[in-house]
PDB file of C-alpha atoms in Angstrom:
ATOM      1  CA  MET H   1      15.152 -15.596 -10.945  1.00 38.00           C
ATOM      2  CA  LYS H   2      16.231 -17.350 -14.120  1.00 34.00           C
ATOM      3  CA  ILE H   3      14.538 -20.623 -14.989  1.00 34.00           C
ATOM      4  CA  THR H   4      16.417 -22.965 -17.264  1.00 27.00           C
ATOM      5  CA  ARG H   5      14.525 -25.560 -19.220  1.00 27.00           C
ATOM      6  CA  ILE H   6      16.251 -28.869 -19.770  1.00 27.00           C
ATOM      7  CA  GLU H   7      15.008 -31.247 -22.396  1.00 29.00           C
ATOM      8  CA  ALA H   8      16.230 -34.736 -23.080  1.00 30.00           C
ATOM      9  CA  GLN H   9      15.890 -36.860 -26.145  1.00 30.00           C
ATOM     10  CA  SER H  10      16.160 -40.581 -26.141  1.00 27.00           C
ATOM     11  CA  THR H  11      16.883 -43.109 -28.762  1.00 29.00           C
ATOM     12  CA  GLU H  12      15.129 -46.408 -29.041  1.00 34.00           C
ATOM     13  CA  SER H  13      18.124 -48.132 -27.498  1.00 39.00           C
ATOM     14  CA  ASP H  14      17.934 -46.052 -24.281  1.00 39.00           C
ATOM     15  CA  PRO H  15      15.952 -47.695 -21.485  1.00 43.00           C
ATOM     16  CA  PRO H  16      12.749 -45.826 -20.553  1.00 42.00           C
ATOM     17  CA  LEU H  17      13.184 -43.344 -17.706  1.00 40.00           C
ATOM     18  CA  ARG H  18      11.444 -44.444 -14.542  1.00 48.00           C
ATOM     19  CA  LEU H  19      10.709 -41.911 -11.846  1.00 45.00           C
ATOM     20  CA  ASP H  20      10.188 -43.267  -8.401  1.00 50.00           C
ATOM     21  CA  ARG H  21       8.567 -41.325  -5.576  1.00 50.00           C
ATOM     22  CA  ARG H  22      11.880 -40.367  -3.974  1.00 48.00           C
ATOM     23  CA  MET H  23      13.164 -38.850  -7.232  1.00 43.00           C
ATOM     24  CA  VAL H  24       9.983 -36.820  -7.671  1.00 40.00           C
ATOM     25  CA  ILE H  25      10.017 -35.525  -4.070  1.00 46.00           C
ATOM     26  CA  THR H  26      13.737 -34.733  -4.220  1.00 43.00           C
ATOM     27  CA  GLY H  27      13.297 -32.906  -7.524  1.00 43.00           C
ATOM     28  CA  ALA H  28      10.347 -30.909  -6.214  1.00 43.00           C
ATOM     29  CA  GLY H  29      12.315 -29.994  -3.085  1.00 42.00           C
ATOM     30  CA  LEU H  30      15.318 -28.847  -5.097  1.00 38.00           C
ATOM     31  CA  LEU H  31      13.100 -26.809  -7.385  1.00 39.00           C
ATOM     32  CA  THR H  32      11.448 -25.140  -4.383  1.00 38.00           C
ATOM     33  CA  LEU H  33      14.797 -24.372  -2.739  1.00 36.00           C
ATOM     34  CA  SER H  34      16.186 -22.878  -5.920  1.00 36.00           C
ATOM     35  CA  ALA H  35      13.084 -20.712  -6.306  1.00 37.00           C
ATOM     36  CA  LEU H  36      13.388 -19.503  -2.712  1.00 36.00           C
ATOM     37  CA  ALA H  37      17.086 -18.783  -3.146  1.00 34.00           C
ATOM     38  CA  GLY H  38      16.263 -16.529  -6.076  1.00 35.00           C
ATOM     39  CA  CYS H  39      13.773 -14.488  -4.081  1.00 35.00           C
ATOM     40  CA  GLY H  40      15.081 -11.995  -1.553  1.00 35.00           C
ATOM     41  CA  THR H  41      11.910 -11.780   0.469  1.00 38.00           C
ATOM     42  CA  MET H  42       8.732 -13.752   0.259  1.00 39.00           C
ATOM     43  CA  VAL H  43       5.476 -11.992   1.056  1.00 39.00           C
ATOM     44  CA  PRO H  44       3.198 -14.510   2.753  1.00 43.00           C
ATOM     45  CA  THR H  45      -0.276 -15.145   1.384  1.00 39.00           C
ATOM     46  CA  GLY H  46      -2.982 -13.220   3.219  1.00 45.00           C
ATOM     47  CA  SER H  47      -0.591 -10.512   4.268  1.00 57.00           C
ATOM     48  CA  GLY H  48      -1.310  -6.947   5.225  1.00 59.00           C
ATOM     49  CA  ALA H  49       1.610  -5.321   3.501  1.00 59.00           C
ATOM     50  CA  GLY H  50       0.542  -1.715   3.160  1.00 67.00           C
ATOM     51  CA  ALA H  51      -1.162  -1.628   6.557  1.00 83.00           C
ATOM     52  CA  SER H  52       1.119   1.280   7.485  1.00 83.00           C
ATOM     53  CA  ARG H  53      -0.821   3.655   5.219  1.00 84.00           C
ATOM     54  CA  SER H  54      -4.079   2.554   6.851  1.00 86.00           C
ATOM     55  CA  ALA H  55      -2.699   3.146  10.339  1.00 91.00           C
ATOM     56  CA  ALA H  56      -1.055   6.532   9.716  1.00 92.00           C
ATOM     57  CA  GLY H  57      -4.131   8.529  10.745  1.00 94.00           C
ATOM     58  CA  THR H  58      -4.736   6.470  13.878  1.00 95.00           C
ATOM     59  CA  LEU H  59      -1.126   6.896  14.989  1.00 95.00           C
ATOM     60  CA  ALA H  60      -1.197  10.625  14.174  1.00 96.00           C
ATOM     61  CA  ASP H  61      -4.291  11.087  16.372  1.00 96.00           C
ATOM     62  CA  ILE H  62      -2.738   9.125  19.254  1.00 97.00           C
ATOM     63  CA  ARG H  63       0.540  11.038  19.146  1.00 96.00           C
ATOM     64  CA  SER H  64      -0.953  14.505  18.559  1.00 96.00           C
ATOM     65  CA  ALA H  65      -3.083  14.059  21.702  1.00 96.00           C
ATOM     66  CA  LYS H  66       0.234  13.926  23.581  1.00 96.00           C
ATOM     67  CA  ASN H  67       1.780  16.820  21.584  1.00 97.00           C
ATOM     68  CA  LEU H  68       4.095  14.444  19.718  1.00 97.00           C
ATOM     69  CA  SER H  69       4.934  14.629  16.034  1.00 95.00           C
ATOM     70  CA  LYS H  70       3.239  12.183  13.729  1.00 94.00           C
ATOM     71  CA  LEU H  71       5.081   9.110  12.485  1.00 95.00           C
ATOM     72  CA  ALA H  72       5.789   8.626   8.792  1.00 95.00           C
ATOM     73  CA  PRO H  73       5.042   5.235   7.202  1.00 95.00           C
ATOM     74  CA  ASP H  74       8.329   3.637   6.148  1.00 92.00           C
ATOM     75  CA  SER H  75       8.694   0.755   3.667  1.00 90.00           C
ATOM     76  CA  GLN H  76      11.914  -0.518   5.280  1.00 89.00           C
ATOM     77  CA  LEU H  77      10.232  -0.784   8.684  1.00 92.00           C
ATOM     78  CA  GLU H  78       7.123  -2.280   7.085  1.00 92.00           C
ATOM     79  CA  LYS H  79       9.282  -4.979   5.486  1.00 89.00           C
ATOM     80  CA  ALA H  80      10.732  -5.847   8.905  1.00 88.00           C
ATOM     81  CA  ALA H  81       7.214  -5.910  10.393  1.00 90.00           C
ATOM     82  CA  LEU H  82       5.951  -8.152   7.602  1.00 90.00           C
ATOM     83  CA  GLN H  83       8.838 -10.569   8.120  1.00 87.00           C
ATOM     84  CA  GLN H  84       7.985 -10.874  11.813  1.00 87.00           C
ATOM     85  CA  ALA H  85       4.247 -11.199  11.205  1.00 90.00           C
ATOM     86  CA  GLY H  86       4.972 -13.903   8.640  1.00 88.00           C
ATOM     87  CA  TYR H  87       7.172 -15.806  11.063  1.00 85.00           C
ATOM     88  CA  MET H  88       4.525 -15.663  13.783  1.00 87.00           C
ATOM     89  CA  ALA H  89       1.816 -16.838  11.366  1.00 88.00           C
ATOM     90  CA  SER H  90       3.917 -19.783  10.238  1.00 86.00           C
ATOM     91  CA  ALA H  91       4.781 -20.691  13.841  1.00 83.00           C
ATOM     92  CA  LYS H  92       1.171 -20.031  14.929  1.00 80.00           C
ATOM     93  CA  ARG H  93       2.355 -18.148  17.993  1.00 68.00           C
ATOM     94  CA  MET H  94       3.148 -14.621  19.047  1.00 69.00           C
ATOM     95  CA  THR H  95       6.826 -14.082  19.814  1.00 70.00           C
ATOM     96  CA  HIS H  96       9.572 -11.496  19.331  1.00 68.00           C
ATOM     97  CA  THR H  97      12.160 -14.196  18.590  1.00 67.00           C
ATOM     98  CA  THR H  98      12.053 -16.248  15.418  1.00 62.00           C
ATOM     99  CA  GLY H  99      12.441 -20.003  15.364  1.00 60.00           C
ATOM    100  CA  TRP H 100      15.883 -19.678  13.821  1.00 60.00           C
ATOM    101  CA  GLY H 101      17.151 -17.664  16.803  1.00 62.00           C
ATOM    102  CA  LYS H 102      16.851 -14.149  15.429  1.00 69.00           C
ATOM    103  CA  ASP H 103      15.760 -11.730  18.104  1.00 71.00           C
ATOM    104  CA  PHE H 104      14.472  -8.238  17.431  1.00 73.00           C
ATOM    105  CA  ALA H 105      17.944  -6.648  17.539  1.00 71.00           C
ATOM    106  CA  SER H 106      19.371  -9.045  14.938  1.00 73.00           C
ATOM    107  CA  ARG H 107      16.339  -8.544  12.672  1.00 73.00           C
ATOM    108  CA  VAL H 108      16.756  -4.757  12.936  1.00 73.00           C
ATOM    109  CA  ASN H 109      20.419  -5.091  11.965  1.00 73.00           C
ATOM    110  CA  GLY H 110      19.566  -7.519   9.155  1.00 74.00           C
ATOM    111  CA  ASN H 111      17.134  -4.980   7.705  1.00 69.00           C
ATOM    112  CA  HIS H 112      19.718  -2.153   7.984  1.00 73.00           C
ATOM    113  CA  ILE H 113      17.603  -0.174  10.437  1.00 79.00           C
ATOM    114  CA  GLU H 114      19.811   2.270  12.294  1.00 78.00           C
ATOM    115  CA  GLY H 115      19.222   4.033  15.591  1.00 82.00           C
ATOM    116  CA  ALA H 116      16.594   3.408  18.221  1.00 85.00           C
ATOM    117  CA  ALA H 117      13.874   0.925  17.312  1.00 88.00           C
ATOM    118  CA  ALA H 118      11.023  -0.901  19.032  1.00 90.00           C
ATOM    119  CA  GLU H 119       8.500  -3.576  18.149  1.00 91.00           C
ATOM    120  CA  ASN H 120       4.914  -4.239  19.226  1.00 94.00           C
ATOM    121  CA  ILE H 121       3.245  -7.524  18.294  1.00 92.00           C
ATOM    122  CA  ALA H 122      -0.276  -8.883  18.632  1.00 94.00           C
ATOM    123  CA  GLU H 123      -2.494 -11.696  17.438  1.00 94.00           C
ATOM    124  CA  GLY H 124      -6.215 -12.144  17.148  1.00 93.00           C
ATOM    125  CA  ARG H 125      -9.363 -11.063  15.371  1.00 94.00           C
ATOM    126  CA  MET H 126      -8.946  -7.314  15.245  1.00 90.00           C
ATOM    127  CA  ASP H 127      -8.881  -4.351  12.963  1.00 90.00           C
ATOM    128  CA  ILE H 128      -6.453  -1.432  13.248  1.00 91.00           C
ATOM    129  CA  GLY H 129      -8.690   0.493  15.680  1.00 93.00           C
ATOM    130  CA  ARG H 130      -8.985  -2.393  18.130  1.00 94.00           C
ATOM    131  CA  LEU H 131      -5.283  -3.205  17.721  1.00 95.00           C
ATOM    132  CA  PHE H 132      -4.186   0.286  18.762  1.00 96.00           C
ATOM    133  CA  ASP H 133      -6.760   0.446  21.573  1.00 96.00           C
ATOM    134  CA  MET H 134      -5.245  -2.731  22.970  1.00 95.00           C
ATOM    135  CA  TRP H 135      -1.676  -1.455  22.634  1.00 96.00           C
ATOM    136  CA  MET H 136      -2.542   1.906  24.210  1.00 97.00           C
ATOM    137  CA  ASN H 137      -3.977   0.078  27.236  1.00 97.00           C
ATOM    138  CA  SER H 138      -0.726  -1.845  27.756  1.00 95.00           C
ATOM    139  CA  PRO H 139       2.035   0.248  29.393  1.00 96.00           C
ATOM    140  CA  PRO H 140       5.025  -1.236  27.488  1.00 95.00           C
ATOM    141  CA  HIS H 141       3.250  -1.007  24.116  1.00 95.00           C
ATOM    142  CA  ARG H 142       1.965   2.480  24.889  1.00 96.00           C
ATOM    143  CA  ARG H 143       5.491   3.585  25.852  1.00 96.00           C
ATOM    144  CA  ASN H 144       6.815   2.425  22.445  1.00 95.00           C
ATOM    145  CA  ILE H 145       4.071   4.225  20.492  1.00 97.00           C
ATOM    146  CA  LEU H 146       4.536   7.453  22.474  1.00 97.00           C
ATOM    147  CA  ASP H 147       8.352   7.424  22.411  1.00 96.00           C
ATOM    148  CA  ALA H 148       9.359  10.879  21.121  1.00 96.00           C
ATOM    149  CA  ARG H 149      12.549   9.496  19.537  1.00 95.00           C
ATOM    150  CA  PHE H 150      10.579   7.664  16.859  1.00 95.00           C
ATOM    151  CA  THR H 151       9.746   9.392  13.585  1.00 95.00           C
ATOM    152  CA  ARG H 152       8.800   6.451  11.330  1.00 94.00           C
ATOM    153  CA  PHE H 153       6.926   3.184  11.543  1.00 95.00           C
ATOM    154  CA  GLY H 154       5.989   0.051   9.648  1.00 93.00           C
ATOM    155  CA  LEU H 155       2.875  -2.014  10.379  1.00 95.00           C
ATOM    156  CA  ALA H 156       1.965  -5.340   8.798  1.00 93.00           C
ATOM    157  CA  TYR H 157      -0.052  -8.447   9.474  1.00 94.00           C
ATOM    158  CA  VAL H 158      -0.289 -11.970   8.131  1.00 93.00           C
ATOM    159  CA  SER H 159      -3.530 -13.915   8.332  1.00 91.00           C
ATOM    160  CA  ASP H 160      -3.642 -17.470   9.583  1.00 88.00           C
ATOM    161  CA  ALA H 161      -3.830 -19.844   6.595  1.00 85.00           C
ATOM    162  CA  LYS H 162      -6.767 -21.818   8.008  1.00 87.00           C
ATOM    163  CA  ASN H 163      -8.606 -18.934   9.661  1.00 86.00           C
ATOM    164  CA  PRO H 164      -8.163 -15.684   7.693  1.00 85.00           C
ATOM    165  CA  ASP H 165      -9.913 -13.627  10.399  1.00 88.00           C
ATOM    166  CA  TRP H 166      -7.031 -14.431  12.790  1.00 92.00           C
ATOM    167  CA  ARG H 167      -4.125 -12.060  12.202  1.00 93.00           C
ATOM    168  CA  TYR H 168      -0.564 -11.841  13.458  1.00 94.00           C
ATOM    169  CA  TRP H 169       0.418  -8.166  13.702  1.00 94.00           C
ATOM    170  CA  ALA H 170       3.819  -6.499  13.986  1.00 93.00           C
ATOM    171  CA  LEU H 171       4.593  -2.798  14.387  1.00 94.00           C
ATOM    172  CA  VAL H 172       8.210  -1.656  14.049  1.00 93.00           C
ATOM    173  CA  LEU H 173       9.056   1.882  15.146  1.00 94.00           C
ATOM    174  CA  GLY H 174      12.312   3.693  14.324  1.00 93.00           C
ATOM    175  CA  LYS H 175      14.152   6.998  14.122  1.00 90.00           C
TER     176      LYS H 175
END
């Protein structure tokens, strides 16, 4: 992102510049939008980017108990998981569909994830062990984790801004 600095000089004959509240708010909004436009992806504050590495052993144990190959952590899938966790944290609700109408399939396509894919989500006060215990005791979540087609995964969470112990989790699995 390139930031351009603009300076103005005035002469004594120029009237003094008066900033009203609307001008300040509009300027701040435009500055924020231009900053966001320059960034491809924002990583929310309090995020668990990198959670995939922490979960690799847990997932390997779960899958090896069923004679399945272990899943490799994948940064592309982790990015998609972090996007979804961030959306849920900002919306303060657990959902597979974002507020701007993107469902899981469109997010997978938008992140250039090819082939079969699945997503598990969760929210609450939990660590990785409790998270996977919960998912393994839920038939649809268990089915995704034990799907033999999947070879890679991305796991991320975003903490609630007001209550950092409350996390919004997303797991994206892919071929």
